[in-house]
Amino acid sequence: MEWLGLYNYWVVVALMMIGFYIVIAQGNLIKKLVGLNIFQTSVFVFFISLAHLDGGTAPIALPGVTAYSNPLPHVLILTAIVVGVALTAMGLALVVRVQEAYGTIEEDEIHQQDELH
Amino acid sequence: MIDIVLLTFLVVVGVAIVRVRNLLAVTMLTGIYSLLVAILFVLLDAVDVALTEAAVGAGLLVILMLATIALTTRKEKVHAARQNAVAFVVVSVTGAALIYATLDMPPFGDPEAPAHVHLSPRFTQDSPEEIGIPNMVTSVLASYRGIDTLGEAVVIFAAAVGVLLVLGTGTVRRRRRSEDDGEEAREQP
């Protein structure tokens, strides 16, 4: 299992690139936000993987246990998840406004309408 | 072993999200994705993070996306293949660079990794006595980094105000417009 030691990080990179690809290649604004969300979640997985410790347990103090996962990345990601969903909510609200103003949420159709005016 | 299966599943769901054009299906896949991430967090000993991810990612986010889809559209349109090819090249190069960077990382779960020897022991050993609660994540979140958590609350407040401003003005304008139309229609005859 030695060669699998970096598997978590490779999956993180794969997920990050999937999110990146959605953001730059797909024109639907809701899909772009989903891509951003995948990108963000890959960073969460990265931090939590870093915090994990072989033979460690969840960072809740128990008598007789000495090895715990690192609690600091956990706190950081806890904050990041909540901030992330606040940002996504803001983005989705803007998508609704774009739909009201342009009648579409496809990026290229919005550009076309902007060029016409 | 099970986390390797879960991680592979995550990539499969991610690829499915790229391929699927029905936004309702994308929303459901996002929910599945968040749930898988939450299970993975439990396996990686991050129970507090897993709870938050399950509640926020698989719950709140899906509801927000469903509401947005109800107000906009369900179908995504297909785009030209040329732009996608350029994007694929960019993504592949970036991904290869990042994979190359991971080769310098310490192996997963290594107790000698810098993340585990520097600050972590200070918090895992001293915080239960210093703060007086067994959950170290809570004591860091609410005590050592209390100001940071206050900032988080400010961000949520700002986002809530922002959403209300963005959607609220639109609603008011639409209502005014329909009232104006009604008055014009009455004046014309």
CSV table of C-alpha atoms in Angstrom, one decimal:
chain,number,residue,atom,x,y,z
A,1,MET,CA,0.0,0.0,0.0
A,2,GLU,CA,3.1,2.2,0.0
A,3,TRP,CA,2.4,3.6,-3.5
A,4,LEU,CA,-1.1,4.7,-2.4
A,5,GLY,CA,0.3,7.1,0.2
A,6,LEU,CA,-0.4,10.1,-2.1
A,7,TYR,CA,-3.8,8.8,-3.5
A,8,ASN,CA,-5.8,11.4,-1.4
A,9,TYR,CA,-3.8,14.2,-2.9
A,10,TRP,CA,-4.2,12.9,-6.5
A,11,VAL,CA,-7.9,12.7,-6.0
A,12,VAL,CA,-7.9,16.3,-4.6
A,13,VAL,CA,-6.1,17.4,-7.8
A,14,ALA,CA,-8.5,15.5,-10.0
A,15,LEU,CA,-11.5,17.0,-8.3
A,16,MET,CA,-10.0,20.5,-8.4
A,17,MET,CA,-9.4,20.2,-12.1
A,18,ILE,CA,-12.9,18.9,-12.7
A,19,GLY,CA,-14.2,22.0,-10.9
A,20,PHE,CA,-11.8,24.3,-12.8
A,21,TYR,CA,-12.9,22.7,-16.1
A,22,ILE,CA,-16.6,23.4,-15.4
A,23,VAL,CA,-15.8,27.0,-14.4
A,24,ILE,CA,-13.9,27.8,-17.6
A,25,ALA,CA,-15.5,25.5,-20.2
A,26,GLN,CA,-19.2,25.5,-19.4
A,27,GLY,CA,-21.4,28.5,-20.0
A,28,ASN,CA,-24.4,27.9,-17.7
A,29,LEU,CA,-24.0,30.1,-14.7
A,30,ILE,CA,-25.6,27.6,-12.2
A,31,LYS,CA,-23.2,25.0,-13.6
A,32,LYS,CA,-20.3,27.3,-13.0
A,33,LEU,CA,-21.3,27.8,-9.4
A,34,VAL,CA,-21.4,24.0,-9.0
A,35,GLY,CA,-17.9,23.8,-10.5
A,36,LEU,CA,-16.7,26.4,-8.0
A,37,ASN,CA,-18.3,24.4,-5.3
A,38,ILE,CA,-16.4,21.2,-6.4
A,39,PHE,CA,-13.2,23.2,-6.5
A,40,GLN,CA,-13.8,24.4,-3.0
A,41,THR,CA,-14.7,21.0,-1.6
A,42,SER,CA,-11.5,19.5,-3.1
A,43,VAL,CA,-9.5,22.0,-1.0
A,44,PHE,CA,-11.5,20.9,2.1
A,45,VAL,CA,-10.6,17.3,1.4
A,46,PHE,CA,-7.0,18.3,1.0
A,47,PHE,CA,-6.9,20.0,4.4
A,48,ILE,CA,-8.7,17.2,6.2
A,49,SER,CA,-6.4,14.7,4.6
A,50,LEU,CA,-3.4,16.7,5.9
A,51,ALA,CA,-4.9,16.7,9.4
A,52,HIS,CA,-5.3,12.9,9.5
A,53,LEU,CA,-2.9,10.8,11.5
A,54,ASP,CA,-2.3,7.1,11.2
A,55,GLY,CA,-3.4,5.5,14.5
A,56,GLY,CA,-5.0,8.8,15.6
A,57,THR,CA,-8.6,9.4,16.6
A,58,ALA,CA,-11.1,12.3,16.3
A,59,PRO,CA,-9.8,15.3,18.3
A,60,ILE,CA,-12.1,14.8,21.3
A,61,ALA,CA,-10.2,14.2,24.6
A,62,LEU,CA,-10.5,10.6,25.9
A,63,PRO,CA,-8.6,9.2,28.9
A,64,GLY,CA,-5.8,6.9,27.7
A,65,VAL,CA,-5.7,8.3,24.1
A,66,THR,CA,-2.6,10.2,23.1
A,67,ALA,CA,-2.7,10.5,19.3
A,68,TYR,CA,-5.3,12.8,17.9
A,69,SER,CA,-5.9,14.2,14.4
A,70,ASN,CA,-4.7,17.8,14.0
A,71,PRO,CA,-7.7,20.0,15.2
A,72,LEU,CA,-6.5,23.2,13.5
A,73,PRO,CA,-7.3,22.3,9.9
A,74,HIS,CA,-10.7,21.0,11.1
A,75,VAL,CA,-11.5,24.5,12.5
A,76,LEU,CA,-10.3,26.2,9.4
A,77,ILE,CA,-12.4,24.1,7.1
A,78,LEU,CA,-15.4,24.4,9.4
A,79,THR,CA,-15.3,28.1,8.9
A,80,ALA,CA,-14.6,27.7,5.2
A,81,ILE,CA,-17.6,25.5,4.6
A,82,VAL,CA,-20.0,28.1,6.1
A,83,VAL,CA,-18.4,31.0,4.4
A,84,GLY,CA,-18.5,29.0,1.1
A,85,VAL,CA,-22.2,28.4,1.3
A,86,ALA,CA,-22.8,32.1,2.1
A,87,LEU,CA,-20.9,32.9,-1.1
A,88,THR,CA,-22.7,30.3,-3.1
A,89,ALA,CA,-26.0,31.8,-1.9
A,90,MET,CA,-24.9,35.2,-3.0
A,91,GLY,CA,-23.9,33.8,-6.4
A,92,LEU,CA,-27.2,32.1,-6.9
A,93,ALA,CA,-29.1,35.3,-6.0
A,94,LEU,CA,-27.0,37.1,-8.7
A,95,VAL,CA,-27.9,34.3,-11.2
A,96,VAL,CA,-31.6,34.9,-10.4
A,97,ARG,CA,-31.1,38.6,-11.1
A,98,VAL,CA,-29.3,37.9,-14.4
A,99,GLN,CA,-32.2,35.7,-15.4
A,100,GLU,CA,-34.6,38.6,-14.7
A,101,ALA,CA,-32.5,41.1,-16.6
A,102,TYR,CA,-31.5,39.0,-19.6
A,103,GLY,CA,-34.0,36.2,-19.8
A,104,THR,CA,-31.2,33.7,-19.9
A,105,ILE,CA,-28.3,32.3,-17.8
A,106,GLU,CA,-26.1,31.1,-20.6
A,107,GLU,CA,-22.9,33.1,-20.8
A,108,ASP,CA,-22.7,33.4,-24.6
A,109,GLU,CA,-26.3,34.5,-25.0
A,110,ILE,CA,-25.7,37.2,-22.3
A,111,HIS,CA,-22.6,38.4,-24.3
A,112,GLN,CA,-24.7,38.5,-27.5
A,113,GLN,CA,-27.3,40.6,-25.9
A,114,ASP,CA,-24.7,43.0,-24.5
A,115,GLU,CA,-23.2,43.4,-28.0
A,116,LEU,CA,-26.6,44.2,-29.5
A,117,HIS,CA,-27.2,47.1,-27.2
B,1,MET,CA,-9.4,0.8,2.1
B,2,ILE,CA,-12.9,2.2,2.2
B,3,ASP,CA,-11.7,5.7,1.8
B,4,ILE,CA,-10.0,4.8,-1.4
B,5,VAL,CA,-13.3,3.5,-2.8
B,6,LEU,CA,-15.0,6.7,-1.6
B,7,LEU,CA,-12.4,9.0,-3.2
B,8,THR,CA,-12.8,7.1,-6.5
B,9,PHE,CA,-16.6,7.5,-6.2
B,10,LEU,CA,-16.1,11.3,-5.7
B,11,VAL,CA,-14.2,11.5,-9.0
B,12,VAL,CA,-16.9,9.5,-10.7
B,13,VAL,CA,-19.6,11.8,-9.4
B,14,GLY,CA,-17.5,14.8,-10.4
B,15,VAL,CA,-17.2,13.6,-14.0
B,16,ALA,CA,-20.9,12.9,-14.0
B,17,ILE,CA,-21.6,16.5,-13.0
B,18,VAL,CA,-19.5,17.7,-15.9
B,19,ARG,CA,-21.3,15.4,-18.4
B,20,VAL,CA,-24.9,15.8,-17.3
B,21,ARG,CA,-26.9,18.7,-18.9
B,22,ASN,CA,-30.0,18.6,-16.8
B,23,LEU,CA,-29.6,21.0,-14.0
B,24,LEU,CA,-32.0,19.2,-11.7
B,25,ALA,CA,-29.8,16.1,-12.0
B,26,VAL,CA,-26.7,18.2,-11.4
B,27,THR,CA,-28.3,19.4,-8.2
B,28,MET,CA,-29.0,15.9,-7.0
B,29,LEU,CA,-25.4,14.9,-7.9
B,30,THR,CA,-24.1,17.8,-5.9
B,31,GLY,CA,-26.1,16.5,-2.9
B,32,ILE,CA,-24.6,13.0,-3.4
B,33,TYR,CA,-21.2,14.6,-3.7
B,34,SER,CA,-21.5,16.5,-0.5
B,35,LEU,CA,-22.8,13.4,1.3
B,36,LEU,CA,-19.8,11.4,0.1
B,37,VAL,CA,-17.4,14.1,1.2
B,38,ALA,CA,-19.1,14.1,4.6
B,39,ILE,CA,-18.7,10.3,5.0
B,40,LEU,CA,-15.0,10.7,3.9
B,41,PHE,CA,-14.6,13.3,6.7
B,42,VAL,CA,-16.0,10.9,9.3
B,43,LEU,CA,-13.4,8.3,8.1
B,44,LEU,CA,-10.7,10.9,8.3
B,45,ASP,CA,-11.6,11.7,12.0
B,46,ALA,CA,-13.1,15.1,11.2
B,47,VAL,CA,-16.5,14.5,12.8
B,48,ASP,CA,-17.4,18.2,13.4
B,49,VAL,CA,-16.5,19.1,9.8
B,50,ALA,CA,-18.5,16.1,8.5
B,51,LEU,CA,-21.6,17.3,10.4
B,52,THR,CA,-21.3,20.7,9.0
B,53,GLU,CA,-20.7,19.5,5.4
B,54,ALA,CA,-23.7,17.1,5.6
B,55,ALA,CA,-26.0,19.8,6.9
B,56,VAL,CA,-24.7,22.7,4.7
B,57,GLY,CA,-23.6,20.9,1.6
B,58,ALA,CA,-26.1,18.2,1.2
B,59,GLY,CA,-29.0,20.1,2.8
B,60,LEU,CA,-28.9,23.9,2.5
B,61,LEU,CA,-27.0,24.1,-0.7
B,62,VAL,CA,-29.3,21.7,-2.5
B,63,ILE,CA,-32.4,23.7,-1.4
B,64,LEU,CA,-30.8,26.9,-2.6
B,65,MET,CA,-30.0,25.4,-5.9
B,66,LEU,CA,-33.5,24.0,-6.3
B,67,ALA,CA,-35.0,27.4,-5.6
B,68,THR,CA,-32.7,29.0,-8.2
B,69,ILE,CA,-33.6,26.4,-10.8
B,70,ALA,CA,-37.2,26.9,-10.1
B,71,LEU,CA,-36.7,30.7,-10.8
B,72,THR,CA,-34.5,30.2,-13.9
B,73,THR,CA,-34.2,27.2,-16.1
B,74,ARG,CA,-33.7,23.4,-15.9
B,75,LYS,CA,-31.8,22.7,-19.1
B,76,GLU,CA,-28.2,23.7,-19.9
B,77,LYS,CA,-27.3,24.4,-23.5
B,78,VAL,CA,-24.5,22.6,-25.3
B,79,HIS,CA,-21.5,24.6,-26.3
B,80,ALA,CA,-18.9,24.7,-29.1
B,81,ALA,CA,-16.3,21.9,-28.9
B,82,ARG,CA,-13.3,24.2,-29.7
B,83,GLN,CA,-13.5,26.2,-26.5
B,84,ASN,CA,-13.8,22.9,-24.6
B,85,ALA,CA,-10.6,21.6,-26.2
B,86,VAL,CA,-8.6,24.7,-25.1
B,87,ALA,CA,-10.1,24.4,-21.6
B,88,PHE,CA,-9.1,20.7,-21.4
B,89,VAL,CA,-5.5,21.5,-22.3
B,90,VAL,CA,-5.3,24.3,-19.7
B,91,VAL,CA,-6.8,22.0,-17.0
B,92,SER,CA,-4.5,19.1,-17.9
B,93,VAL,CA,-1.4,21.2,-17.7
B,94,THR,CA,-2.4,22.7,-14.4
B,95,GLY,CA,-3.4,19.2,-13.1
B,96,ALA,CA,0.0,17.7,-14.2
B,97,ALA,CA,1.8,20.6,-12.4
B,98,LEU,CA,-0.2,20.0,-9.2
B,99,ILE,CA,0.4,16.2,-9.3
B,100,TYR,CA,4.1,16.9,-9.7
B,101,ALA,CA,3.9,19.1,-6.6
B,102,THR,CA,2.2,16.4,-4.6
B,103,LEU,CA,5.3,14.1,-5.0
B,104,ASP,CA,7.0,16.3,-2.4
B,105,MET,CA,4.2,15.9,0.1
B,106,PRO,CA,4.6,13.6,3.1
B,107,PRO,CA,2.6,10.3,2.7
B,108,PHE,CA,-1.0,10.3,3.9
B,109,GLY,CA,-1.3,9.9,7.7
B,110,ASP,CA,2.5,10.1,8.3
B,111,PRO,CA,2.9,10.9,12.1
B,112,GLU,CA,6.2,12.7,11.3
B,113,ALA,CA,4.6,15.1,8.8
B,114,PRO,CA,5.3,18.8,9.7
B,115,ALA,CA,1.5,19.4,10.2
B,116,HIS,CA,1.6,17.0,13.2
B,117,VAL,CA,4.8,17.9,14.9
B,118,HIS,CA,4.7,21.7,15.1
B,119,LEU,CA,1.5,23.2,16.6
B,120,SER,CA,-0.9,20.2,16.9
B,121,PRO,CA,0.5,18.8,20.1
B,122,ARG,CA,0.2,22.1,21.9
B,123,PHE,CA,-3.6,22.1,21.2
B,124,THR,CA,-4.3,18.4,21.6
B,125,GLN,CA,-2.5,18.2,24.9
B,126,ASP,CA,-3.2,21.5,26.6
B,127,SER,CA,-6.6,22.6,25.4
B,128,PRO,CA,-8.8,20.2,27.4
B,129,GLU,CA,-7.3,21.6,30.6
B,130,GLU,CA,-7.0,25.2,29.5
B,131,ILE,CA,-10.5,25.6,28.1
B,132,GLY,CA,-12.2,22.8,30.0
B,133,ILE,CA,-14.1,21.0,27.3
B,134,PRO,CA,-13.0,17.7,25.7
B,135,ASN,CA,-13.8,18.7,22.0
B,136,MET,CA,-10.6,20.4,20.8
B,137,VAL,CA,-12.2,21.6,17.6
B,138,THR,CA,-14.9,23.4,19.6
B,139,SER,CA,-12.3,25.0,22.0
B,140,VAL,CA,-10.2,26.2,19.1
B,141,LEU,CA,-13.3,27.5,17.2
B,142,ALA,CA,-15.0,29.3,20.1
B,143,SER,CA,-12.0,30.3,22.3
B,144,TYR,CA,-8.6,30.4,20.7
B,145,ARG,CA,-10.0,31.6,17.4
B,146,GLY,CA,-13.1,33.3,18.7
B,147,ILE,CA,-12.5,36.5,16.8
B,148,ASP,CA,-12.1,34.5,13.6
B,149,THR,CA,-15.5,32.9,14.2
B,150,LEU,CA,-17.0,36.3,14.8
B,151,GLY,CA,-15.6,37.3,11.4
B,152,GLU,CA,-17.3,34.3,9.9
B,153,ALA,CA,-20.6,35.4,11.4
B,154,VAL,CA,-20.0,38.9,9.9
B,155,VAL,CA,-19.5,37.2,6.5
B,156,ILE,CA,-22.8,35.3,6.8
B,157,PHE,CA,-24.6,38.5,7.8
B,158,ALA,CA,-23.1,40.3,4.8
B,159,ALA,CA,-24.1,37.5,2.5
B,160,ALA,CA,-27.6,37.5,3.9
B,161,VAL,CA,-27.9,41.3,3.4
B,162,GLY,CA,-26.4,41.0,-0.1
B,163,VAL,CA,-28.9,38.3,-1.1
B,164,LEU,CA,-31.8,40.4,0.2
B,165,LEU,CA,-30.6,43.5,-1.6
B,166,VAL,CA,-30.0,41.7,-4.9
B,167,LEU,CA,-33.3,39.9,-4.9
B,168,GLY,CA,-35.3,42.5,-2.9
B,169,THR,CA,-34.8,45.4,-5.3
B,170,GLY,CA,-35.8,43.2,-8.3
B,171,THR,CA,-39.0,42.2,-6.6
B,172,VAL,CA,-39.9,45.8,-5.8
B,173,ARG,CA,-39.1,47.0,-9.3
B,174,ARG,CA,-41.2,44.2,-10.8
B,175,ARG,CA,-44.1,45.1,-8.6
B,176,ARG,CA,-43.8,48.8,-9.5
B,177,ARG,CA,-43.6,48.0,-13.2
B,178,SER,CA,-46.8,45.9,-13.0
B,179,GLU,CA,-48.5,48.7,-11.0
B,180,ASP,CA,-47.4,51.3,-13.7
B,181,ASP,CA,-48.7,49.0,-16.4
B,182,GLY,CA,-52.0,48.6,-14.6
B,183,GLU,CA,-52.4,52.4,-14.3
B,184,GLU,CA,-51.5,53.0,-18.0
B,185,ALA,CA,-53.9,50.4,-19.1
B,186,ARG,CA,-56.6,52.2,-17.0
B,187,GLU,CA,-55.8,55.6,-18.4
B,188,GLN,CA,-55.7,54.6,-22.0
B,189,PRO,CA,-59.4,54.0,-22.6
